[in-house]
Amino acid sequence: MIESVFLEKTAAQARARVIDSGRALRLRVEAASLLDDLGHSVRTRFPYPIAYRWRETEARISTGDGHAAYAAILDTAEELLSYIAQLVLALTHARQITLGSVAAIRDKLAGGRSGPGFGDWANVLNEAATSKQLNNLPQAHPLNDIRTLLAHQDAEKARQALSERRNDQAHLRRVDPIDLPHAIDVAFADLTRLVERARFLVDLPLLEITDVRWDAFARSARVEYRELAGDHPVVPTRTTTYPSNDLETDSLYLRDTDGALHLLRPFLIGRDCPTCRTWSTFHVDRVPKNAVIFKSLEHGHTLDDVTPGTRHLLKQVGLV
């Protein structure tokens, strides 16, 4: 490349050749430097619900609207714990393990007025971290990583601090405007600690299965799916093979490091939101007498499901 520069007729042409030839190298260097940027990793590689919330938090902070930024930080912390708790509930149910913390969630769901919150999700994660029932899992099982989240003292302290802030907000103990900038800095630092400890989510992608075609002779399924990573729900459809025909179309799955798929329904479902018309992830929020109400992790909008089968399914998994 160096010799070719001197073959150009003018200095401007030589400069253009140098710039053009070095473009790919510069892009590689820039991409490598972003690997250490937590925000970039969350926005591009974390599961969609968390990446979306993180992007909104960063945007709120950058606009200088203190109250909106502070609320976004607390929302993101709660939804991070909520998402990971849903994974715990789905994965423990699949292994026929019942956590004691599920009883409190079931009671709140049955009340029909207010659903589970920050404390309930934290209780699920704390119990998962210490439960002896989960001590002998296969090495690649996702729960092994998930259990480490609040096992670290710094993450648990951050969780407690954010939980107290969330509780104060809910009971109208607002942060004074004079103290708000400092509160935002401290709360965001705590959120960052939690997200740092949740980096394992990058290796546990969230998938939506869009089509499954089983080949009885090859004993293999051709699976089309969307990997819901990054801060936007519109992602390309990919294709893979899977050695089982028990996958559900239109359901969400967690893929572990061995490539095994773990069904997340009914703890997490993916639907077009009836309020904002955006594809969203929902978890059960309330179970009044005449419907099951799901709440979006991304924006808090609700989805009412009045089909009798949904309530029966929630009873099967111990939520009703």
Short mmCIF file of C-alpha atoms in Angstrom, two decimals:
data_model
loop_
_atom_site.label_atom_id
_atom_site.label_comp_id
_atom_site.label_asym_id
_atom_site.label_seq_id
_atom_site.Cartn_x
_atom_site.Cartn_y
_atom_site.Cartn_z
CA MET A 1 0.00 0.00 0.00
CA ILE A 2 2.85 2.39 0.85
CA GLU A 3 4.40 2.01 -2.60
CA SER A 4 1.04 2.65 -4.32
CA VAL A 5 0.74 6.03 -2.63
CA PHE A 6 3.74 7.31 -4.58
CA LEU A 7 2.19 6.21 -7.87
CA GLU A 8 -0.59 8.79 -7.61
CA LYS A 9 -0.22 11.91 -9.75
CA THR A 10 -1.10 14.44 -7.05
CA ALA A 11 -0.78 14.77 -3.28
CA ALA A 12 -4.58 14.98 -2.99
CA GLN A 13 -4.99 11.64 -4.77
CA ALA A 14 -2.31 10.08 -2.56
CA ARG A 15 -4.05 11.38 0.56
CA ALA A 16 -7.39 9.99 -0.65
CA ARG A 17 -5.79 6.57 -1.21
CA VAL A 18 -4.33 6.55 2.32
CA ILE A 19 -7.67 7.48 3.85
CA ASP A 20 -9.55 4.89 1.80
CA SER A 21 -7.05 2.11 2.52
CA GLY A 22 -7.03 2.78 6.25
CA ARG A 23 -10.79 2.99 6.68
CA ALA A 24 -11.30 -0.67 7.55
CA LEU A 25 -8.45 -0.57 10.05
CA ARG A 26 -9.88 2.53 11.74
CA LEU A 27 -13.29 0.89 12.01
CA ARG A 28 -11.73 -2.20 13.59
CA VAL A 29 -9.86 -0.08 16.12
CA GLU A 30 -13.01 1.87 16.96
CA ALA A 31 -15.05 -1.32 17.35
CA ALA A 32 -12.39 -2.84 19.61
CA SER A 33 -12.37 0.26 21.82
CA LEU A 34 -16.15 -0.02 22.31
CA LEU A 35 -15.80 -3.50 23.84
CA ASP A 36 -14.87 -1.86 27.14
CA ASP A 37 -17.78 0.60 26.97
CA LEU A 38 -20.56 -0.81 29.17
CA GLY A 39 -23.20 1.42 27.64
CA HIS A 40 -22.37 0.25 24.14
CA SER A 41 -22.46 -3.40 25.24
CA VAL A 42 -25.86 -2.95 26.89
CA ARG A 43 -27.37 -1.04 23.95
CA THR A 44 -26.17 -3.57 21.36
CA ARG A 45 -25.85 -6.98 23.02
CA PHE A 46 -28.12 -7.14 26.08
CA PRO A 47 -31.65 -8.60 25.71
CA TYR A 48 -34.03 -6.11 24.15
CA PRO A 49 -36.06 -5.19 27.27
CA ILE A 50 -32.93 -4.20 29.20
CA ALA A 51 -31.19 -2.55 26.25
CA TYR A 52 -34.30 -0.47 25.56
CA ARG A 53 -34.56 0.72 29.17
CA TRP A 54 -30.84 1.53 29.32
CA ARG A 55 -31.01 3.58 26.13
CA GLU A 56 -33.93 5.57 27.51
CA THR A 57 -32.04 6.18 30.75
CA GLU A 58 -28.99 7.48 28.92
CA ALA A 59 -31.20 9.70 26.77
CA ARG A 60 -33.04 11.12 29.80
CA ILE A 61 -29.78 11.88 31.57
CA SER A 62 -28.37 13.62 28.49
CA THR A 63 -31.40 15.94 28.16
CA GLY A 64 -30.87 17.39 31.62
CA ASP A 65 -34.43 16.65 32.80
CA GLY A 66 -33.53 15.57 36.34
CA HIS A 67 -36.89 14.15 37.41
CA ALA A 68 -37.30 12.10 34.20
CA ALA A 69 -33.70 10.86 34.42
CA TYR A 70 -34.05 9.81 38.05
CA ALA A 71 -37.31 7.98 37.33
CA ALA A 72 -35.75 6.24 34.31
CA ILE A 73 -32.83 4.99 36.42
CA LEU A 74 -35.18 3.45 38.99
CA ASP A 75 -37.42 1.99 36.27
CA THR A 76 -34.43 0.38 34.57
CA ALA A 77 -33.20 -1.13 37.84
CA GLU A 78 -36.62 -2.63 38.56
CA GLU A 79 -37.07 -4.01 35.07
CA LEU A 80 -33.57 -5.49 35.10
CA LEU A 81 -34.43 -7.43 38.26
CA SER A 82 -37.88 -8.25 36.92
CA TYR A 83 -36.51 -9.69 33.66
CA ILE A 84 -33.91 -11.84 35.40
CA ALA A 85 -36.46 -12.97 38.00
CA GLN A 86 -38.77 -14.12 35.19
CA LEU A 87 -35.88 -16.22 33.87
CA VAL A 88 -35.44 -17.75 37.33
CA LEU A 89 -39.14 -18.56 37.60
CA ALA A 90 -39.22 -20.19 34.18
CA LEU A 91 -36.00 -22.16 34.67
CA THR A 92 -36.82 -23.42 38.16
CA HIS A 93 -40.32 -24.46 37.08
CA ALA A 94 -38.83 -26.44 34.19
CA ARG A 95 -36.78 -28.38 36.76
CA GLN A 96 -39.83 -28.81 39.02
CA ILE A 97 -38.33 -26.63 41.73
CA THR A 98 -40.63 -24.28 43.64
CA LEU A 99 -39.14 -21.24 45.33
CA GLY A 100 -40.70 -19.92 48.52
CA SER A 101 -40.70 -16.38 47.15
CA VAL A 102 -43.28 -17.41 44.55
CA ALA A 103 -45.98 -17.50 47.24
CA ALA A 104 -45.74 -13.74 47.83
CA ILE A 105 -45.91 -13.10 44.09
CA ARG A 106 -48.95 -15.36 43.77
CA ASP A 107 -50.73 -13.47 46.56
CA LYS A 108 -50.09 -10.11 44.90
CA LEU A 109 -51.25 -11.36 41.52
CA ALA A 110 -54.44 -12.73 43.04
CA GLY A 111 -55.14 -9.40 44.78
CA GLY A 112 -55.80 -7.87 41.37
CA ARG A 113 -54.93 -4.31 42.43
CA SER A 114 -51.15 -4.02 42.28
CA GLY A 115 -48.69 -6.50 40.89
CA PRO A 116 -45.28 -7.66 42.12
CA GLY A 117 -42.57 -5.05 42.39
CA PHE A 118 -38.91 -4.34 43.07
CA GLY A 119 -38.80 -6.20 46.39
CA ASP A 120 -40.54 -9.30 45.05
CA TRP A 121 -38.11 -9.67 42.16
CA ALA A 122 -35.16 -9.14 44.51
CA ASN A 123 -36.51 -11.85 46.81
CA VAL A 124 -36.64 -14.30 43.91
CA LEU A 125 -33.03 -13.55 42.98
CA ASN A 126 -31.77 -13.69 46.56
CA GLU A 127 -33.47 -17.02 47.14
CA ALA A 128 -32.07 -18.39 43.88
CA ALA A 129 -28.58 -17.34 44.98
CA THR A 130 -28.78 -19.30 48.24
CA SER A 131 -31.15 -22.20 47.46
CA LYS A 132 -29.57 -25.61 48.05
CA GLN A 133 -32.00 -27.03 45.48
CA LEU A 134 -29.95 -25.30 42.79
CA ASN A 135 -26.50 -26.42 43.90
CA ASN A 136 -26.11 -29.38 41.51
CA LEU A 137 -27.14 -27.94 38.19
CA PRO A 138 -25.43 -28.93 34.92
CA GLN A 139 -22.41 -26.74 34.25
CA ALA A 140 -23.93 -24.86 31.30
CA HIS A 141 -27.32 -24.26 32.94
CA PRO A 142 -28.24 -20.54 32.88
CA LEU A 143 -29.14 -20.50 36.57
CA ASN A 144 -25.47 -20.92 37.47
CA ASP A 145 -24.73 -17.47 36.05
CA ILE A 146 -27.96 -15.89 37.21
CA ARG A 147 -27.34 -16.94 40.81
CA THR A 148 -24.17 -14.83 40.90
CA LEU A 149 -25.98 -11.53 40.33
CA LEU A 150 -26.82 -10.61 43.93
CA ALA A 151 -24.28 -12.96 45.46
CA HIS A 152 -21.70 -10.16 45.09
CA GLN A 153 -21.74 -7.74 48.00
CA ASP A 154 -21.40 -4.64 45.82
CA ALA A 155 -24.37 -5.65 43.67
CA GLU A 156 -26.55 -6.41 46.68
CA LYS A 157 -25.70 -3.05 48.26
CA ALA A 158 -26.57 -1.31 45.00
CA ARG A 159 -29.82 -3.24 44.81
CA GLN A 160 -30.76 -2.28 48.36
CA ALA A 161 -30.01 1.39 47.75
CA LEU A 162 -32.06 1.45 44.54
CA SER A 163 -34.89 -0.41 46.26
CA GLU A 164 -35.00 2.21 49.02
CA ARG A 165 -35.04 4.99 46.45
CA ARG A 166 -37.86 3.26 44.56
CA ASN A 167 -39.82 2.85 47.79
CA ASP A 168 -39.33 6.52 48.66
CA GLN A 169 -40.61 7.54 45.23
CA ALA A 170 -43.66 5.31 45.56
CA HIS A 171 -44.53 6.85 48.95
CA LEU A 172 -44.11 10.45 47.77
CA ARG A 173 -40.80 11.00 49.54
CA ARG A 174 -39.39 12.84 46.54
CA VAL A 175 -35.80 13.95 46.20
CA ASP A 176 -35.43 17.71 46.71
CA PRO A 177 -34.58 19.48 43.42
CA ILE A 178 -31.38 20.81 44.97
CA ASP A 179 -30.25 17.26 45.81
CA LEU A 180 -31.44 15.74 42.53
CA PRO A 181 -28.18 16.01 40.50
CA HIS A 182 -26.23 14.17 43.22
CA ALA A 183 -29.02 11.60 43.61
CA ILE A 184 -28.92 10.92 39.87
CA ASP A 185 -25.15 10.39 39.94
CA VAL A 186 -25.33 7.98 42.89
CA ALA A 187 -28.36 6.08 41.59
CA PHE A 188 -26.85 5.70 38.12
CA ALA A 189 -23.60 4.43 39.66
CA ASP A 190 -25.62 1.81 41.57
CA LEU A 191 -27.51 0.84 38.43
CA THR A 192 -24.20 0.52 36.58
CA ARG A 193 -22.90 -1.88 39.25
CA LEU A 194 -25.97 -4.07 38.85
CA VAL A 195 -25.71 -4.07 35.06
CA GLU A 196 -21.99 -4.87 35.25
CA ARG A 197 -22.83 -7.95 37.33
CA ALA A 198 -25.50 -8.89 34.79
CA ARG A 199 -23.08 -9.08 31.84
CA PHE A 200 -23.81 -12.82 31.69
CA LEU A 201 -27.02 -11.85 29.87
CA VAL A 202 -24.91 -11.29 26.74
CA ASP A 203 -24.27 -15.06 26.69
CA LEU A 204 -27.94 -15.92 27.33
CA PRO A 205 -29.74 -14.42 24.33
CA LEU A 206 -33.51 -13.96 24.20
CA LEU A 207 -35.04 -15.62 21.13
CA GLU A 208 -38.47 -15.50 19.56
CA ILE A 209 -39.16 -18.66 17.55
CA THR A 210 -41.00 -17.72 14.36
CA ASP A 211 -41.15 -21.06 12.52
CA VAL A 212 -40.27 -24.71 13.15
CA ARG A 213 -40.13 -27.45 10.50
CA TRP A 214 -39.36 -30.95 11.69
CA ASP A 215 -37.60 -33.50 9.47
CA ALA A 216 -38.55 -36.92 10.80
CA PHE A 217 -35.85 -38.70 8.79
CA ALA A 218 -33.03 -36.35 9.74
CA ARG A 219 -34.39 -36.15 13.31
CA SER A 220 -33.73 -32.43 13.19
CA ALA A 221 -35.81 -29.25 13.11
CA ARG A 222 -35.18 -26.24 10.90
CA VAL A 223 -35.83 -23.30 13.19
CA GLU A 224 -36.36 -19.69 12.21
CA TYR A 225 -35.93 -17.20 15.02
CA ARG A 226 -35.27 -13.59 15.93
CA GLU A 227 -32.51 -12.85 18.41
CA LEU A 228 -33.84 -9.96 20.47
CA ALA A 229 -30.56 -8.27 21.31
CA GLY A 230 -30.01 -4.53 21.39
CA ASP A 231 -32.34 -1.60 21.89
CA HIS A 232 -34.70 -2.15 18.94
CA PRO A 233 -37.25 -4.96 18.41
CA VAL A 234 -36.88 -5.03 14.62
CA VAL A 235 -34.12 -7.57 13.98
CA PRO A 236 -33.44 -9.99 11.13
CA THR A 237 -34.76 -13.53 11.10
CA ARG A 238 -32.08 -16.20 11.37
CA THR A 239 -32.09 -19.93 10.74
CA THR A 240 -30.59 -22.83 12.68
CA THR A 241 -31.16 -26.51 13.32
CA TYR A 242 -32.29 -28.05 16.60
CA PRO A 243 -32.41 -31.74 17.63
CA SER A 244 -35.99 -31.61 18.98
CA ASN A 245 -39.50 -30.97 17.66
CA ASP A 246 -41.01 -29.62 20.90
CA LEU A 247 -40.37 -25.93 20.20
CA GLU A 248 -43.31 -23.53 20.15
CA THR A 249 -43.79 -21.01 17.35
CA ASP A 250 -44.27 -17.41 18.56
CA SER A 251 -42.90 -18.19 22.03
CA LEU A 252 -39.83 -16.74 23.74
CA TYR A 253 -36.83 -18.89 24.64
CA LEU A 254 -33.54 -18.43 26.43
CA ARG A 255 -30.53 -19.99 24.69
CA ASP A 256 -27.75 -21.18 26.99
CA THR A 257 -24.05 -21.48 26.23
CA ASP A 258 -24.50 -25.07 25.04
CA GLY A 259 -27.16 -24.01 22.54
CA ALA A 260 -30.07 -25.55 24.47
CA LEU A 261 -33.35 -23.60 24.37
CA HIS A 262 -35.39 -22.96 27.52
CA LEU A 263 -39.07 -22.02 27.17
CA LEU A 264 -40.03 -18.78 28.97
CA ARG A 265 -43.80 -18.89 28.45
CA PRO A 266 -45.93 -17.94 30.38
CA PHE A 267 -43.48 -15.99 32.56
CA LEU A 268 -42.39 -13.90 29.56
CA ILE A 269 -44.33 -13.51 26.33
CA GLY A 270 -43.76 -11.38 23.23
CA ARG A 271 -46.68 -9.48 21.69
CA ASP A 272 -47.52 -6.32 19.79
CA CYS A 273 -48.48 -3.79 22.44
CA PRO A 274 -52.15 -2.69 22.10
CA THR A 275 -51.22 0.80 23.33
CA CYS A 276 -48.11 1.79 21.36
CA ARG A 277 -48.30 -0.91 18.64
CA THR A 278 -44.66 -1.82 19.27
CA TRP A 279 -43.50 -5.42 19.70
CA SER A 280 -42.85 -5.78 23.44
CA THR A 281 -42.08 -8.33 26.13
CA PHE A 282 -44.71 -8.84 28.82
CA HIS A 283 -44.85 -10.51 32.22
CA VAL A 284 -47.86 -11.27 34.42
CA ASP A 285 -48.78 -8.25 36.52
CA ARG A 286 -52.25 -8.93 37.93
CA VAL A 287 -54.82 -11.70 37.87
CA PRO A 288 -58.26 -10.27 38.69
CA LYS A 289 -61.36 -12.44 38.32
CA ASN A 290 -62.16 -11.78 34.67
CA ALA A 291 -58.76 -11.42 33.00
CA VAL A 292 -55.02 -11.88 33.21
CA ILE A 293 -53.17 -8.57 32.91
CA PHE A 294 -49.65 -8.59 31.49
CA LYS A 295 -47.28 -5.59 31.80
CA SER A 296 -44.59 -4.57 29.33
CA LEU A 297 -41.01 -4.52 30.54
CA GLU A 298 -40.14 -1.79 28.05
CA HIS A 299 -42.75 0.88 28.77
CA GLY A 300 -45.19 -0.38 31.39
CA HIS A 301 -48.19 -0.65 29.04
CA THR A 302 -50.63 -3.44 29.83
CA LEU A 303 -52.17 -6.26 27.84
CA ASP A 304 -55.45 -7.88 28.93
CA ASP A 305 -55.86 -11.58 28.21
CA VAL A 306 -59.39 -12.90 28.78
CA THR A 307 -58.91 -16.40 27.38
CA PRO A 308 -59.70 -19.09 30.00
CA GLY A 309 -56.65 -21.12 29.03
CA THR A 310 -54.25 -18.42 30.23
CA ARG A 311 -55.50 -18.53 33.81
CA HIS A 312 -55.30 -22.33 33.74
CA LEU A 313 -51.72 -22.13 32.48
CA LEU A 314 -50.74 -19.76 35.28
CA LYS A 315 -52.24 -22.22 37.74
CA GLN A 316 -50.09 -24.97 36.26
CA VAL A 317 -46.91 -22.97 36.88
CA GLY A 318 -47.91 -21.93 40.39
CA LEU A 319 -48.75 -18.25 39.82
CA VAL A 320 -52.46 -18.68 40.56
#
